[in-house]
C-alpha positions as a printed Julia matrix, in Angstrom:
220×3 Matrix{Float64}:
   2.96  -33.7     9.99
   1.14  -30.94    9.56
  -1.66  -31.07    6.7
  -2.09  -28.75    3.96
  -5.66  -27.88    5.54
  -3.52  -27.04    9.05
  -1.31  -24.27    7.28
  -1.96  -20.57    7.05
  -2.67  -20.04    3.9
  -1.27  -17.33    1.46
  -2.96  -14.68    0.43
  -5.06  -16.49   -2.1
  -6.3   -19.59   -3.08
  -4.06  -19.79   -6.15
  -0.91  -18.9    -4.43
  -1.97  -21.98   -1.81
  -2.32  -24.76   -4.32
   0.85  -24.14   -6.03
   2.82  -23.84   -3.24
   1.65  -27.22   -1.93
   1.73  -28.59   -5.69
   5.2   -27.78   -5.84
   5.92  -29.03   -2.37
   3.93  -32.3    -3.31
   6.93  -32.67   -6.29
  10.23  -31.31   -4.79
   9.16  -33.02   -1.52
   9.38  -36.91   -3.43
   5.64  -37.22   -2.48
   4.7   -37.4    -5.82
   7.55  -39.19   -7.7
   8.94  -38.41  -11.0
   6.68  -40.35  -13.86
   3.97  -40.89  -11.48
   0.27  -39.59  -12.95
  -1.03  -36.45  -11.12
  -4.75  -37.79   -9.39
  -6.22  -34.07   -9.89
  -9.62  -35.47   -7.64
  -7.44  -36.84   -5.27
  -4.87  -33.9    -5.17
  -7.87  -31.15   -4.94
  -9.65  -33.42   -1.84
  -6.05  -33.69   -0.34
  -5.57  -29.54   -0.45
  -9.54  -28.37    0.24
  -9.88  -27.12   -2.97
 -11.73  -27.39   -6.15
 -10.26  -28.95   -9.19
 -10.0   -25.11  -10.93
  -7.02  -23.57   -8.7
  -5.48  -26.71   -9.31
  -5.67  -27.01  -13.03
  -4.09  -23.39  -13.07
  -1.53  -24.72  -10.84
  -1.07  -27.33  -13.1
  -0.22  -25.05  -15.89
   2.33  -23.57  -13.75
   4.31  -26.12  -12.74
   4.18  -27.24  -16.48
   5.98  -24.09  -17.4
   8.19  -24.27  -14.84
   9.16  -28.06  -16.27
   8.0   -29.58  -12.93
   5.26  -32.02  -14.4
   4.42  -32.88  -18.52
   0.95  -33.18  -20.09
   0.01  -35.88  -22.21
  -2.87  -35.73  -24.69
  -5.55  -38.23  -23.42
  -3.52  -39.09  -20.55
  -3.36  -36.29  -18.37
  -0.51  -34.51  -16.03
   2.44  -36.51  -14.92
   5.56  -35.52  -12.6
   8.57  -34.83  -14.96
  11.18  -37.44  -15.56
  14.68  -36.99  -16.46
  17.12  -39.0   -18.22
  20.58  -39.95  -17.38
  21.57  -37.46  -19.73
  19.36  -34.89  -18.95
  20.23  -34.56  -15.45
  23.78  -34.86  -16.14
  23.3   -31.85  -18.57
  21.69  -29.88  -15.67
  24.6   -30.44  -13.36
  26.99  -29.09  -16.21
  25.39  -26.28  -16.75
  25.06  -25.8   -12.62
  28.69  -26.55  -12.59
  29.68  -23.36  -14.81
  27.21  -21.14  -13.39
  27.86  -22.02   -9.58
  31.84  -21.8   -10.08
  31.07  -18.24  -11.07
  29.15  -17.19   -8.27
  31.16  -18.9    -5.41
  34.36  -17.17   -7.17
  31.8   -13.8    -7.43
  31.05  -14.43   -3.84
  34.2   -15.14   -2.37
  35.42  -11.78   -1.62
  31.97  -11.07   -0.08
  32.1   -13.6     2.51
  32.82  -11.69    5.91
  32.05  -12.67    9.61
  28.13  -12.41    9.41
  28.18  -14.29    5.86
  29.96  -17.4     7.42
  27.45  -17.57   10.45
  24.74  -17.42    7.89
  26.2   -20.6     6.06
  26.85  -21.81    9.51
  23.49  -21.41   10.56
  22.03  -23.21    7.35
  24.49  -26.0     7.61
  23.34  -26.55   11.33
  19.63  -26.89   10.12
  20.72  -29.8     7.29
  22.53  -31.53    9.65
  19.25  -31.34   12.11
  17.22  -32.51    9.37
  19.61  -35.26    8.25
  19.6   -36.58   11.88
  15.79  -36.8    12.09
  15.93  -38.47    8.67
  13.32  -35.42    7.93
  14.04  -35.64    4.03
  11.66  -32.54    2.83
  13.43  -30.29    5.75
  16.84  -31.4     4.41
  15.89  -30.82    0.64
  15.09  -26.71    2.09
  17.72  -26.77    4.27
  20.04  -28.04    1.69
  18.94  -24.88   -0.59
  18.76  -22.16    1.98
  22.87  -23.4     2.58
  23.77  -23.3    -0.95
  21.87  -20.15   -1.86
  22.94  -18.53    0.97
  26.4   -18.82   -0.65
  25.04  -17.67   -4.31
  23.48  -14.31   -3.57
  26.71  -13.18   -1.93
  27.7   -12.77   -5.63
  25.53  -10.06   -5.81
  24.65  -11.09   -8.94
  20.57  -11.62   -9.01
  20.28  -12.79  -12.83
  22.95  -15.49  -12.07
  20.81  -16.4    -9.17
  17.62  -16.88  -11.04
  19.29  -19.18  -13.59
  20.69  -21.2   -11.09
  17.29  -21.52   -9.15
  15.45  -22.66  -12.26
  17.85  -25.36  -12.73
  17.62  -26.19   -9.14
  13.78  -26.48   -9.31
  14.06  -29.19  -12.2
  16.0   -31.37  -10.27
  14.17  -31.11   -6.76
  12.34  -34.3    -6.85
  15.68  -36.02   -7.39
  17.23  -34.62   -4.77
  14.66  -35.72   -2.4
  15.03  -39.47   -3.84
  19.13  -38.96   -3.16
  18.03  -37.85    0.81
  16.08  -40.51    1.13
  18.82  -42.99    1.74
  20.89  -42.45    5.19
  24.11  -42.76    3.73
  23.74  -40.31    1.09
  22.78  -37.72    4.0
  26.17  -38.48    5.9
  27.91  -37.51    2.81
  26.07  -34.48    2.08
  26.87  -33.5     5.96
  30.44  -34.35    5.41
  30.77  -32.53    2.26
  29.19  -29.27    3.5
  31.69  -29.03    6.07
  34.6   -29.38    3.88
  33.04  -26.58    1.4
  32.73  -24.25    4.74
  36.45  -24.8     5.67
  37.7   -24.16    2.02
  35.77  -20.85    1.8
  37.81  -19.84    4.87
  40.8   -20.49    2.66
  41.23  -21.08   -1.08
  37.78  -20.41   -3.35
  39.28  -22.67   -6.06
  39.16  -25.63   -3.57
  35.62  -24.65   -2.43
  34.91  -24.93   -6.29
  36.75  -28.31   -6.79
  34.83  -29.5    -3.68
  31.37  -28.13   -4.55
  31.98  -30.23   -8.25
  32.72  -33.26   -6.26
  29.48  -32.84   -3.88
  27.36  -32.69   -7.64
  29.1   -35.29   -9.12
  28.53  -37.77   -6.02
  24.9   -37.08   -6.32
  24.58  -37.5   -10.24
  26.71  -40.7    -9.46
  24.34  -42.26   -6.88
  21.29  -41.54   -8.86
  22.64  -43.2   -12.01
  20.76  -46.35  -11.37
  17.45  -44.6   -10.37
  17.13  -42.8   -13.95
  16.18  -44.16  -17.46
  19.52  -44.07  -19.68
  18.43  -42.07  -22.93
């Protein structure tokens, strides 16, 4: 696996650290509820604690970490009710995005969706959880962006950011990866015909993930 030091860095150390911190959280390397060990992370990223502290403030504002007085930073946890709320809001917004996108899905657009799906399937076959999460996001957002509504897409993206760490937990199970592949194929087939069928399948797709994550979350 490529280490942070081996990756080509963005223009600034701050951008590099922020990207690595987000990746560690959304890939599941730093699991929900775990403390952020700043010294260890700074050493892992090959930086001082100064840019790391700034990055932590940024991801705190994004809801990826929380700060507790006298205890430090922790990866944010969601309760089951939190997760259900996020997914319910996604259901409403994503249905609108898909309906708006439906009239714009031409040959090249389908080709982009199918290419993203191939990446999902390759990552699933390789049991590469981080890459599958990234490819899954490319698949869904390729569709949402066809709506031509950038503000709507930004709102949806914020909701996805809040649950990325849980998506990584979900993909860690081989049977869940298989479900995702099958569900995506069904969604692609529906998009060629009835958009309402595609919306229904996307609702089921989200619902299956929430159901699987039920036992991983505190029931508050």
